[in-house]
Coordinates of C-alpha atoms in Angstrom, one line a residue:
X239 CA 238.5 -163.0 41.0
X240 CA 236.8 -159.9 39.7
X241 CA 238.3 -159.9 36.0
X242 CA 237.7 -163.9 35.4
X243 CA 234.3 -162.9 33.2
X244 CA 236.5 -160.6 31.0
X245 CA 237.3 -161.8 27.4
X246 CA 240.4 -163.6 26.8
X247 CA 241.3 -161.5 23.6
X248 CA 241.8 -158.7 25.6
X249 CA 244.0 -160.0 28.1
X250 CA 247.1 -158.0 27.2
X251 CA 245.2 -154.4 27.4
X252 CA 243.6 -155.9 30.8
X253 CA 247.0 -156.4 32.2
X254 CA 248.4 -152.9 30.7
X255 CA 245.1 -151.3 32.0
X256 CA 245.8 -152.9 35.5
X257 CA 248.8 -150.9 36.4
X258 CA 246.1 -147.9 37.0
X259 CA 244.8 -149.9 39.9
X260 CA 247.8 -148.9 42.1
X261 CA 246.2 -145.5 42.2
X262 CA 242.9 -146.8 43.3
X263 CA 243.1 -148.4 47.4
X264 CA 242.2 -151.5 48.0
X265 CA 238.7 -150.8 49.6
X266 CA 237.4 -150.0 46.1
X267 CA 237.1 -153.5 45.7
X268 CA 235.4 -154.0 49.2
X269 CA 233.0 -151.4 48.8
X270 CA 235.2 -148.4 49.7
X271 CA 235.0 -145.3 47.7
X272 CA 236.9 -144.1 44.6
X273 CA 240.5 -143.0 45.0
X274 CA 240.3 -143.6 48.8
X275 CA 242.4 -141.0 50.5
X276 CA 242.4 -139.3 47.1
X277 CA 239.0 -138.2 47.7
X278 CA 239.4 -136.7 51.1
X279 CA 238.9 -133.2 51.5
X280 CA 242.6 -131.4 51.7
X281 CA 244.4 -134.5 50.8
X282 CA 245.3 -132.9 47.5
X283 CA 247.5 -130.3 49.3
X284 CA 250.3 -132.1 50.0
X285 CA 253.7 -132.4 47.7
X286 CA 253.5 -136.5 47.7
X287 CA 249.7 -136.2 46.5
X288 CA 250.7 -134.1 43.6
X289 CA 253.5 -136.4 42.6
X290 CA 251.1 -139.2 43.0
X291 CA 248.6 -137.5 40.5
X292 CA 251.4 -136.5 38.1
X293 CA 252.3 -140.1 38.0
X294 CA 248.8 -141.1 37.1
X295 CA 248.7 -138.8 34.5
X296 CA 252.0 -140.2 33.0
X297 CA 250.4 -143.7 32.7
X298 CA 247.3 -142.7 31.2
X299 CA 249.4 -141.0 28.5
X300 CA 251.3 -144.2 28.2
X301 CA 248.2 -146.2 27.7
X302 CA 247.6 -144.2 24.4
X303 CA 244.9 -141.7 22.9
X304 CA 241.8 -143.3 24.8
X305 CA 242.8 -143.1 28.1
X306 CA 244.3 -139.8 27.5
X307 CA 240.9 -138.7 26.6
X308 CA 239.4 -140.8 29.9
X309 CA 242.0 -138.7 32.2
X310 CA 240.7 -135.1 30.4
X311 CA 237.4 -136.5 31.0
X312 CA 238.0 -137.3 34.7
X313 CA 239.6 -134.1 35.3
X314 CA 236.1 -132.6 35.1
X315 CA 234.7 -134.8 37.8
X316 CA 235.3 -133.1 41.2
X317 CA 232.8 -135.3 42.7
X318 CA 235.3 -137.9 42.0
X319 CA 239.1 -136.6 42.7
X320 CA 240.6 -133.9 44.6
X321 CA 241.7 -130.7 42.8
X322 CA 245.3 -132.0 42.4
X323 CA 244.3 -134.8 40.6
X324 CA 242.0 -132.5 38.5
X325 CA 244.9 -130.1 37.9
X326 CA 247.1 -133.1 36.4
X327 CA 244.6 -134.6 34.6
X328 CA 244.0 -131.2 32.8
X329 CA 247.5 -131.2 31.6
X330 CA 247.4 -134.3 29.9
X331 CA 249.4 -134.0 26.7
X332 CA 249.6 -136.6 23.8
X333 CA 253.3 -136.8 23.5
X334 CA 253.8 -139.1 20.4
X335 CA 255.7 -138.8 17.3
X336 CA 254.1 -137.6 14.1
X337 CA 252.9 -140.5 11.5
X338 CA 254.7 -139.8 7.9
X339 CA 253.6 -137.7 5.3
X340 CA 253.1 -139.9 2.8
X341 CA 250.4 -141.1 5.1
X342 CA 248.8 -137.9 5.6
X343 CA 248.8 -137.5 1.7
X344 CA 247.0 -140.5 1.2
X345 CA 244.4 -139.7 3.9
X346 CA 243.4 -136.7 2.5
X347 CA 243.6 -137.5 -1.0
X348 CA 241.0 -140.1 0.0
X349 CA 238.8 -138.1 2.1
X350 CA 238.6 -135.1 -0.3
X351 CA 238.7 -137.4 -3.6
X352 CA 241.6 -135.3 -5.1
X353 CA 245.3 -135.3 -5.3
X354 CA 247.0 -133.0 -2.4
X355 CA 248.6 -131.0 -4.9
X356 CA 245.2 -130.5 -6.7
X357 CA 243.5 -129.4 -3.5
X358 CA 246.1 -127.1 -2.1
X359 CA 249.0 -124.6 -3.6
X360 CA 251.0 -125.6 -0.7
X361 CA 251.5 -128.1 2.1
X362 CA 253.9 -128.2 4.5
X363 CA 255.2 -131.8 5.2
X364 CA 256.2 -130.9 8.9
X365 CA 253.4 -130.6 11.2
X366 CA 252.6 -127.9 13.3
X367 CA 251.5 -130.4 16.2
X368 CA 251.2 -134.1 16.7
X369 CA 249.0 -135.6 19.2
X370 CA 247.6 -139.3 19.6
X371 CA 244.4 -138.5 17.7
X372 CA 245.5 -136.3 14.7
X373 CA 248.3 -134.2 13.6
X374 CA 247.9 -130.5 12.0
X375 CA 249.9 -129.1 8.9
X376 CA 250.1 -125.8 7.6
X377 CA 248.5 -125.3 4.0
X378 CA 247.5 -122.6 1.7
X379 CA 244.4 -123.0 -0.7
X380 CA 244.4 -122.3 -4.4
X381 CA 242.9 -118.9 -3.6
X382 CA 246.2 -118.0 -1.4
X383 CA 243.8 -118.5 1.8
X384 CA 246.1 -119.8 4.9
X385 CA 244.6 -122.7 6.6
X386 CA 245.5 -125.3 9.1
X387 CA 244.5 -128.8 8.0
X388 CA 244.0 -131.5 10.8
X389 CA 244.6 -135.0 9.6
X390 CA 243.3 -138.3 12.0
X391 CA 245.9 -140.7 12.7
X392 CA 245.3 -143.8 10.6
X393 CA 243.9 -146.9 12.8
X394 CA 243.0 -144.8 15.8
X395 CA 239.2 -145.3 15.5
X396 CA 239.8 -149.0 15.6
X397 CA 242.0 -148.5 18.8
X398 CA 239.3 -146.4 20.6
X399 CA 236.3 -148.6 19.8
X400 CA 238.5 -151.7 21.2
X401 CA 239.4 -149.4 24.5
X402 CA 236.0 -148.8 25.0
X403 CA 234.6 -152.2 24.6
X404 CA 237.5 -153.2 27.4
X405 CA 236.5 -150.4 29.7
X406 CA 232.9 -151.2 29.3
X407 CA 233.5 -154.5 30.4
X408 CA 235.6 -153.4 33.7
X409 CA 232.9 -150.8 34.4
X410 CA 229.9 -153.4 34.5
X411 CA 232.0 -155.6 36.8
X412 CA 232.6 -152.5 39.1
X413 CA 229.0 -151.4 39.2
X414 CA 227.9 -155.0 40.1
X415 CA 230.5 -156.0 42.6
X416 CA 231.4 -152.6 44.3
X417 CA 230.0 -149.9 46.5
X418 CA 231.9 -147.3 44.7
X419 CA 230.4 -148.8 41.6
X420 CA 226.6 -148.4 43.0
X421 CA 227.6 -144.9 43.9
X422 CA 229.5 -143.2 41.3
X423 CA 227.6 -145.3 38.3
X424 CA 230.8 -146.2 36.0
X425 CA 228.7 -147.3 33.3
X426 CA 227.0 -144.1 32.6
X427 CA 230.4 -142.4 33.2
X428 CA 231.6 -144.3 30.5
X429 CA 228.7 -144.1 28.2
X430 CA 228.8 -140.0 28.6
X431 CA 232.8 -140.5 27.7
X432 CA 232.0 -142.9 24.8
X433 CA 229.3 -140.1 23.1
X434 CA 231.9 -137.2 23.6
X435 CA 234.7 -139.3 22.2
X436 CA 232.9 -140.5 19.2
X437 CA 231.6 -137.2 18.6
X438 CA 235.4 -135.7 18.7
X439 CA 236.2 -138.5 16.1
X440 CA 234.1 -136.9 13.8
X441 CA 235.5 -133.5 12.2
X442 CA 232.4 -132.4 11.0
X443 CA 231.2 -132.0 14.1
X444 CA 233.9 -129.9 15.2
X445 CA 233.6 -127.8 12.0
X446 CA 230.0 -127.0 13.2
X447 CA 230.9 -126.2 16.8
X448 CA 233.5 -123.7 15.2
X449 CA 230.6 -122.0 13.1
X450 CA 228.3 -121.9 16.1
X451 CA 230.7 -120.6 18.9
X452 CA 231.9 -118.1 16.2
X453 CA 228.7 -116.9 15.6
X454 CA 227.8 -116.8 19.2
X455 CA 230.9 -114.7 20.0
X456 CA 230.6 -112.2 17.2
X457 CA 230.3 -109.5 19.4
X458 CA 233.5 -109.6 21.4
X459 CA 236.0 -107.7 19.3
X460 CA 239.1 -109.1 21.1
X461 CA 238.0 -112.5 20.3
X462 CA 238.4 -114.9 17.2
X463 CA 237.4 -118.5 16.2
X464 CA 238.8 -120.0 13.1
X465 CA 236.4 -120.9 10.8
X466 CA 236.3 -124.7 8.5
X467 CA 236.3 -124.4 4.8
X468 CA 233.3 -126.8 4.3
X469 CA 234.8 -128.4 1.0
X470 CA 237.9 -129.6 2.6
X471 CA 236.4 -130.7 5.5
X472 CA 235.1 -134.5 6.4
X473 CA 234.9 -136.9 9.2
X474 CA 238.7 -137.4 9.2
X475 CA 240.0 -134.4 7.9
X476 CA 239.2 -130.8 9.0
X477 CA 240.6 -127.5 7.3
X478 CA 240.0 -124.3 9.0
X479 CA 241.7 -120.5 9.1
X480 CA 245.3 -120.5 10.1
X481 CA 245.7 -118.4 13.1
X482 CA 249.4 -117.2 14.1
X483 CA 249.5 -116.8 17.7
X484 CA 251.4 -118.0 20.9
X485 CA 250.5 -119.1 24.3
X486 CA 249.6 -116.8 26.9
X487 CA 251.9 -118.5 29.7
X488 CA 254.9 -117.8 27.2
X489 CA 254.5 -114.1 27.1
X490 CA 257.5 -112.5 28.8
X491 CA 257.1 -109.6 31.2
X492 CA 258.2 -107.0 28.4
X493 CA 255.5 -108.8 25.9
X494 CA 252.9 -108.4 28.7
X495 CA 253.2 -104.7 28.4
X496 CA 252.4 -104.8 24.7
X497 CA 248.8 -106.0 25.3
X498 CA 245.8 -104.8 27.3
X499 CA 245.8 -107.5 29.5
X500 CA 242.9 -106.2 31.8
X501 CA 240.7 -106.0 29.0
X502 CA 241.8 -109.0 27.5
X503 CA 241.4 -111.0 30.6
X504 CA 237.8 -109.6 31.5
X505 CA 236.5 -110.0 28.0
X506 CA 237.6 -113.6 28.1
X507 CA 236.0 -114.2 31.3
X508 CA 232.8 -112.2 29.9
X509 CA 232.5 -114.5 26.7
X510 CA 232.9 -117.7 28.7
X511 CA 230.3 -116.7 30.8
X512 CA 228.2 -116.0 28.2
X513 CA 228.4 -119.1 26.2
X514 CA 228.1 -121.0 29.7
X515 CA 224.8 -119.1 30.9
X516 CA 223.2 -117.7 27.5
X517 CA 224.3 -119.7 24.7
X518 CA 224.0 -123.4 26.2
X519 CA 227.5 -124.3 24.2
X520 CA 231.1 -123.6 25.5
X521 CA 234.7 -124.7 24.5
X522 CA 235.0 -127.2 27.4
X523 CA 238.9 -127.3 27.5
X524 CA 240.1 -123.6 27.5
X525 CA 244.0 -124.7 28.7
X526 CA 246.4 -122.4 27.6
X527 CA 247.5 -124.6 24.8
X528 CA 244.0 -123.6 23.3
X529 CA 243.5 -120.1 24.2
X530 CA 246.4 -118.4 21.7
X531 CA 247.1 -114.8 22.1
X532 CA 247.4 -113.8 18.6
X533 CA 249.8 -111.4 16.7
X534 CA 247.1 -108.7 16.7
X535 CA 246.5 -108.9 20.4
X536 CA 243.1 -110.8 20.2
X537 CA 242.3 -114.3 21.7
X538 CA 242.1 -117.4 19.3
X539 CA 239.7 -120.4 20.7
X540 CA 241.1 -123.4 18.8
X541 CA 240.3 -127.2 19.2
X542 CA 236.7 -126.8 19.6
X543 CA 236.4 -131.1 19.5
X544 CA 235.4 -130.9 23.0
X545 CA 232.2 -128.7 23.8
X546 CA 230.1 -128.9 26.4
X547 CA 226.3 -128.1 26.3
X548 CA 223.9 -126.7 29.2
X549 CA 220.2 -127.0 29.1
X550 CA 218.1 -123.6 29.6
X551 CA 217.0 -124.7 33.0
X552 CA 220.5 -125.7 34.1
X553 CA 222.0 -122.7 32.9
X554 CA 219.6 -120.1 34.8
X555 CA 220.8 -122.2 38.1
X556 CA 224.5 -122.1 37.2
X557 CA 224.1 -118.4 37.1
X558 CA 222.1 -118.0 40.6
X559 CA 224.8 -120.4 42.0
X560 CA 227.6 -118.3 40.6
X561 CA 226.0 -114.8 41.8
X562 CA 225.3 -116.8 45.3
X563 CA 229.2 -117.3 45.3
X564 CA 230.0 -114.1 44.2
X565 CA 228.1 -112.3 47.0
X566 CA 229.3 -114.6 49.8
X567 CA 225.7 -116.1 50.2
X568 CA 226.6 -119.5 51.4
X569 CA 223.1 -121.0 52.5
X570 CA 221.7 -120.3 48.9
X571 CA 224.6 -121.5 47.1
X572 CA 223.8 -124.8 49.3
X573 CA 220.3 -124.8 48.4
X574 CA 220.9 -124.1 44.6
X575 CA 223.7 -127.0 44.4
X576 CA 221.4 -129.3 45.8
X577 CA 218.6 -128.3 43.6
X578 CA 220.7 -129.0 40.5
X579 CA 221.9 -132.4 41.8
X580 CA 220.2 -135.6 42.4
X581 CA 220.1 -136.8 46.3
X582 CA 221.0 -140.1 47.1
X583 CA 219.7 -142.3 50.1
X584 CA 223.0 -141.4 51.7
X585 CA 222.5 -137.7 51.4
X586 CA 223.5 -135.6 54.3
X587 CA 221.7 -132.2 54.1
X588 CA 223.3 -130.5 57.4
X589 CA 226.8 -131.6 56.7
X590 CA 226.3 -130.5 52.8
X591 CA 224.9 -127.1 53.4
X592 CA 227.8 -126.6 56.3
X593 CA 230.3 -127.3 54.0
X594 CA 229.1 -125.4 51.3
X595 CA 228.6 -122.1 53.6
X596 CA 232.0 -122.5 54.9
X597 CA 233.7 -122.9 51.5
X598 CA 232.0 -119.6 50.5
X599 CA 233.1 -117.9 53.4
X600 CA 236.6 -118.8 53.0
X601 CA 236.8 -117.7 49.4
X602 CA 234.8 -114.4 49.7
X603 CA 236.4 -111.2 49.2
X604 CA 239.5 -112.4 47.4
X605 CA 241.0 -111.2 44.3
X606 CA 242.2 -113.4 41.1
X607 CA 245.8 -113.5 42.8
X608 CA 244.5 -116.0 45.6
X609 CA 241.1 -116.7 44.5
X610 CA 240.3 -119.4 41.5
X611 CA 236.8 -119.3 41.0
X612 CA 236.6 -122.4 39.2
X613 CA 238.0 -124.3 42.3
X614 CA 235.3 -122.8 44.1
X615 CA 232.8 -124.5 41.7
X616 CA 235.0 -128.1 42.0
X617 CA 235.0 -127.6 45.3
X618 CA 231.0 -127.2 45.8
X619 CA 230.7 -130.5 43.1
X620 CA 233.2 -132.4 45.4
X621 CA 231.2 -131.7 48.6
X622 CA 228.1 -132.6 46.8
X623 CA 229.8 -136.3 45.7
X624 CA 231.0 -136.8 49.1
X625 CA 227.4 -136.1 51.1
X626 CA 225.3 -138.2 48.7
X627 CA 224.4 -136.1 46.0
X628 CA 225.2 -136.6 42.2
X629 CA 225.9 -133.3 40.6
X630 CA 225.3 -132.9 36.8
X631 CA 228.0 -133.3 34.8
X632 CA 227.9 -129.7 33.4
X633 CA 228.6 -128.4 37.0
X634 CA 232.2 -129.9 36.9
X635 CA 232.8 -129.1 33.3
X636 CA 232.0 -125.1 34.3
X637 CA 234.3 -125.4 37.3
X638 CA 237.1 -127.2 35.0
X639 CA 236.7 -124.5 32.2
X640 CA 236.8 -121.4 34.9
X641 CA 239.8 -123.3 36.5
X642 CA 241.8 -123.0 33.1
X643 CA 240.4 -119.6 32.5
X644 CA 241.5 -118.4 36.3
X645 CA 245.2 -119.4 34.9
X646 CA 244.8 -117.7 31.7
X647 CA 243.6 -114.4 33.3
X648 CA 245.9 -114.5 36.1
X649 CA 248.9 -114.3 33.6
X650 CA 247.3 -111.1 31.7
X651 CA 245.7 -109.4 35.0
X652 CA 246.6 -110.7 38.4
X653 CA 244.4 -108.2 40.1
X654 CA 241.5 -109.3 38.2
X655 CA 238.3 -109.7 40.7
X656 CA 236.1 -112.7 38.9
X657 CA 233.3 -111.8 41.5
X658 CA 233.3 -108.3 40.5
X659 CA 233.1 -109.3 36.8
X660 CA 230.0 -111.7 37.4
X661 CA 228.0 -109.2 39.3
X662 CA 228.5 -106.6 36.6
X663 CA 227.5 -108.8 33.7
X664 CA 224.9 -110.6 35.5
X665 CA 222.2 -108.0 34.4
X666 CA 223.4 -108.0 30.9
X667 CA 223.5 -112.0 30.9
X668 CA 220.0 -112.1 32.4
X669 CA 218.9 -109.4 29.6
X670 CA 220.2 -111.9 27.1
X671 CA 218.4 -114.8 28.5
X672 CA 215.2 -112.7 27.9
X673 CA 215.7 -111.9 24.6
X674 CA 216.7 -115.5 23.7
X675 CA 213.5 -116.8 25.5
X676 CA 211.2 -114.1 23.2
X677 CA 212.8 -115.2 19.7
X678 CA 210.5 -115.9 17.0
X679 CA 210.8 -119.7 17.6
X680 CA 209.5 -119.2 21.3
X681 CA 206.8 -116.7 20.5
X682 CA 205.3 -119.0 17.6
X683 CA 205.2 -122.2 19.9
X684 CA 203.7 -119.8 22.5
X685 CA 200.9 -118.5 19.9
X686 CA 200.0 -122.1 18.8
X687 CA 199.7 -123.4 22.4
X688 CA 197.5 -120.1 22.9
X689 CA 195.5 -121.1 19.9
X690 CA 194.8 -124.5 20.8
X691 CA 193.8 -123.2 24.3
X692 CA 191.4 -120.8 22.8
X693 CA 189.8 -123.4 20.6
X694 CA 189.3 -125.8 23.0
X695 CA 188.4 -123.6 26.1
X696 CA 184.7 -123.0 25.3
X697 CA 183.8 -126.7 24.8
X698 CA 185.5 -127.6 28.0
X699 CA 183.4 -124.9 29.9
X700 CA 180.3 -126.2 28.3
X701 CA 181.0 -129.8 29.7
X702 CA 181.6 -128.4 33.2
X703 CA 178.6 -126.3 33.2
X704 CA 176.3 -129.2 31.8
X705 CA 177.4 -131.5 34.6
X706 CA 176.7 -129.0 37.2
X707 CA 173.4 -128.7 35.8
X708 CA 172.9 -132.4 35.6
X709 CA 174.0 -132.5 39.3
X710 CA 176.8 -135.0 38.0
X711 CA 179.9 -132.9 38.5
X712 CA 182.4 -135.6 40.5
X713 CA 186.1 -135.2 41.9
X714 CA 188.2 -138.3 41.5
X715 CA 190.8 -138.2 44.2
X716 CA 193.5 -141.0 43.2
X717 CA 195.3 -140.5 46.7
X718 CA 193.2 -143.2 48.9
X719 CA 191.0 -145.7 47.2
X720 CA 188.0 -145.8 49.3
X721 CA 186.9 -149.5 48.1
X722 CA 190.0 -150.8 49.1
X723 CA 189.8 -148.8 52.6
X724 CA 186.4 -150.2 53.1
X725 CA 187.4 -153.8 52.8
X726 CA 190.2 -153.5 54.9
X727 CA 187.7 -152.1 57.3
X728 CA 185.4 -155.1 57.0
X729 CA 188.2 -157.6 57.3
X730 CA 189.3 -156.2 60.7
X731 CA 185.5 -155.7 62.0
X732 CA 185.5 -159.6 61.0
X733 CA 188.8 -160.6 62.7
X734 CA 187.6 -159.2 65.8
X735 CA 184.0 -160.5 65.6
X736 CA 185.7 -163.8 64.8
X737 CA 188.2 -163.6 67.9
X738 CA 185.2 -162.4 70.3
X739 CA 183.0 -165.7 69.5
X740 CA 186.4 -167.9 69.8
X741 CA 187.0 -166.1 73.5
X742 CA 183.2 -166.5 74.1
X743 CA 183.4 -170.3 73.2
X744 CA 186.2 -171.0 75.7
X745 CA 184.9 -168.9 78.5
X746 CA 181.8 -171.2 78.1
X747 CA 183.4 -174.3 77.9
X748 CA 185.5 -173.4 81.3
X749 CA 182.1 -172.8 82.8
X750 CA 180.6 -175.9 81.8
X751 CA 183.5 -177.7 82.9
X752 CA 182.0 -177.7 86.3
X753 CA 178.6 -179.0 85.4
X754 CA 178.2 -182.4 86.2
X755 CA 176.1 -184.2 83.6
X756 CA 175.7 -187.8 82.2
X757 CA 177.3 -186.9 78.6
X758 CA 181.2 -187.1 78.8
X759 CA 184.0 -187.4 76.4
X760 CA 187.6 -188.9 77.5
X761 CA 185.9 -188.5 81.2
X762 CA 185.3 -184.6 80.9
X763 CA 181.7 -183.0 80.3
X764 CA 180.8 -183.7 76.6
X765 CA 179.2 -180.2 76.3
X766 CA 182.4 -178.4 77.4
X767 CA 184.6 -180.6 75.4
X768 CA 182.7 -179.9 72.1
X769 CA 183.0 -175.9 72.9
X770 CA 186.5 -176.4 73.2
X771 CA 186.8 -178.0 70.0
X772 CA 184.8 -175.6 68.4
X773 CA 187.1 -172.8 69.6
X774 CA 190.0 -174.6 68.5
X775 CA 188.8 -175.2 65.1
X776 CA 187.8 -171.0 65.0
X777 CA 191.0 -170.2 66.3
X778 CA 193.2 -172.1 63.4
X779 CA 191.1 -171.0 60.9
X780 CA 191.6 -167.5 61.9
X781 CA 195.5 -168.0 62.0
X782 CA 195.4 -169.8 58.5
X783 CA 193.4 -166.8 57.0
X784 CA 196.0 -164.3 58.4
X785 CA 198.7 -166.5 57.3
X786 CA 197.7 -167.3 54.1
X787 CA 195.3 -165.1 52.6
X788 CA 196.4 -161.4 54.2
X789 CA 198.7 -159.7 51.7
X790 CA 202.1 -159.2 52.7
X791 CA 203.7 -155.5 52.9
X792 CA 205.6 -154.7 49.5
X793 CA 209.3 -154.1 50.2
X794 CA 209.9 -150.3 49.2
X795 CA 211.4 -149.9 45.7
X796 CA 214.9 -149.3 45.4
X797 CA 216.2 -146.0 44.3
X798 CA 216.2 -145.8 40.3
X799 CA 219.6 -144.3 39.7
X800 CA 219.9 -141.8 36.8
X801 CA 222.9 -141.9 34.7
X802 CA 225.2 -138.7 35.1
X803 CA 224.9 -136.3 32.0

């Protein structure tokens, strides 16, 4: 019954997507939580759970590019899924066959406005890699510069827009008809996914990301970012430096001896801390396939279509959170995590603080061989979601990125202690943040505000002094409306007086019933009956005024839910 309002033209796609529902417990449709037992603490530790997570990843790969990217987004939401699912989804790969080189040539020629042979002196027909969104070919420019050309797969944009429409209809139904939808706000999650995916489809954005992050990491001599070629880059074609390298996880024991693994691992971790906490823009998916070890012993960061952004205020909170975790201050970590999230009506503060303190204590004093800093951050995000806090999306993205970094760094230097690296670089990170805050643009804005304050201050002081001299200085307090308060007091006094009059009439009538008189009504003393009737009329008037004229207490306004970032 839930899917009746959905559009008939999408019926085939609905049937394909419905296979995913086997991974969601039936309690979701009756108001349970997403994933049911999947979200229970510790549920992801078993082999059966890991196997189920891998099957979910395979289903998403089968459904195509939109769902591969959706799985990658879900891999950052520790408040929705346990760590075993986050790991399986973060390893999603686009296993698709490459499209013909003739189509590549047509797309490149159409986008660049020239024939392929005019733009490149050499263009390899066999792609270096093929994915569901694009494939990459090696080429040479006319000046001999070696480049990699990323070409978007034909028709993929239209398919993604149709899938987003289907997902939007399903998300609206879930939000309207399930408690899980009210709690996790699937429409907000989908809007965030839509913005991220459409941005990733525009390769001009990725080219800009390459330039910005390359400039931000220029001080790191062991990290390189390929630069784009602006004249050869459009919305569907990205041309950038070709970097020869291999995955860190493919290093043999003998190959590890040829590189300075300790220095590489520490510099990579410190570079990401700078991106998170100082620059405000970071490579959001540093899995081993996107972090190459070059032939000259450096790290190359590639595939920057997916980046995360952090506001200055949130960056400071994240730095405090990492320091609190690194130093084993569980209570402080819980307070910081609570401050950067949005508590809901179901927030259980004592249980949340207990879980965070226990988590930090459990991981304190471990080296990288048995500590995953990313997992700690993801567990904090998961605990927040379980106890009624909507954590910011950036917290989960930070956790996922650190989780991927853990794998890369562990391969190079298992003895690296990330807590020590964070503590050692904290002062430098704070210094860089302070320098950034006193940049020329910030100083210019501060000067403009100071100028405006100085110009208006004399006039404001004159007004205050003039009012004091005229004995006309007033302070208005809006917390209580004294007029409404006095009207309420007057209404209460009138009701009490009316009640006393009615009571007096009833008492007087009762006393007059004993007085013998010739004036009678229905056989009773007439004056007593008249007093009874007056008391009844006054009582009815008082009841009517209460029922029809008094203001009713207004129900509490429902909590407005902000959508996750």
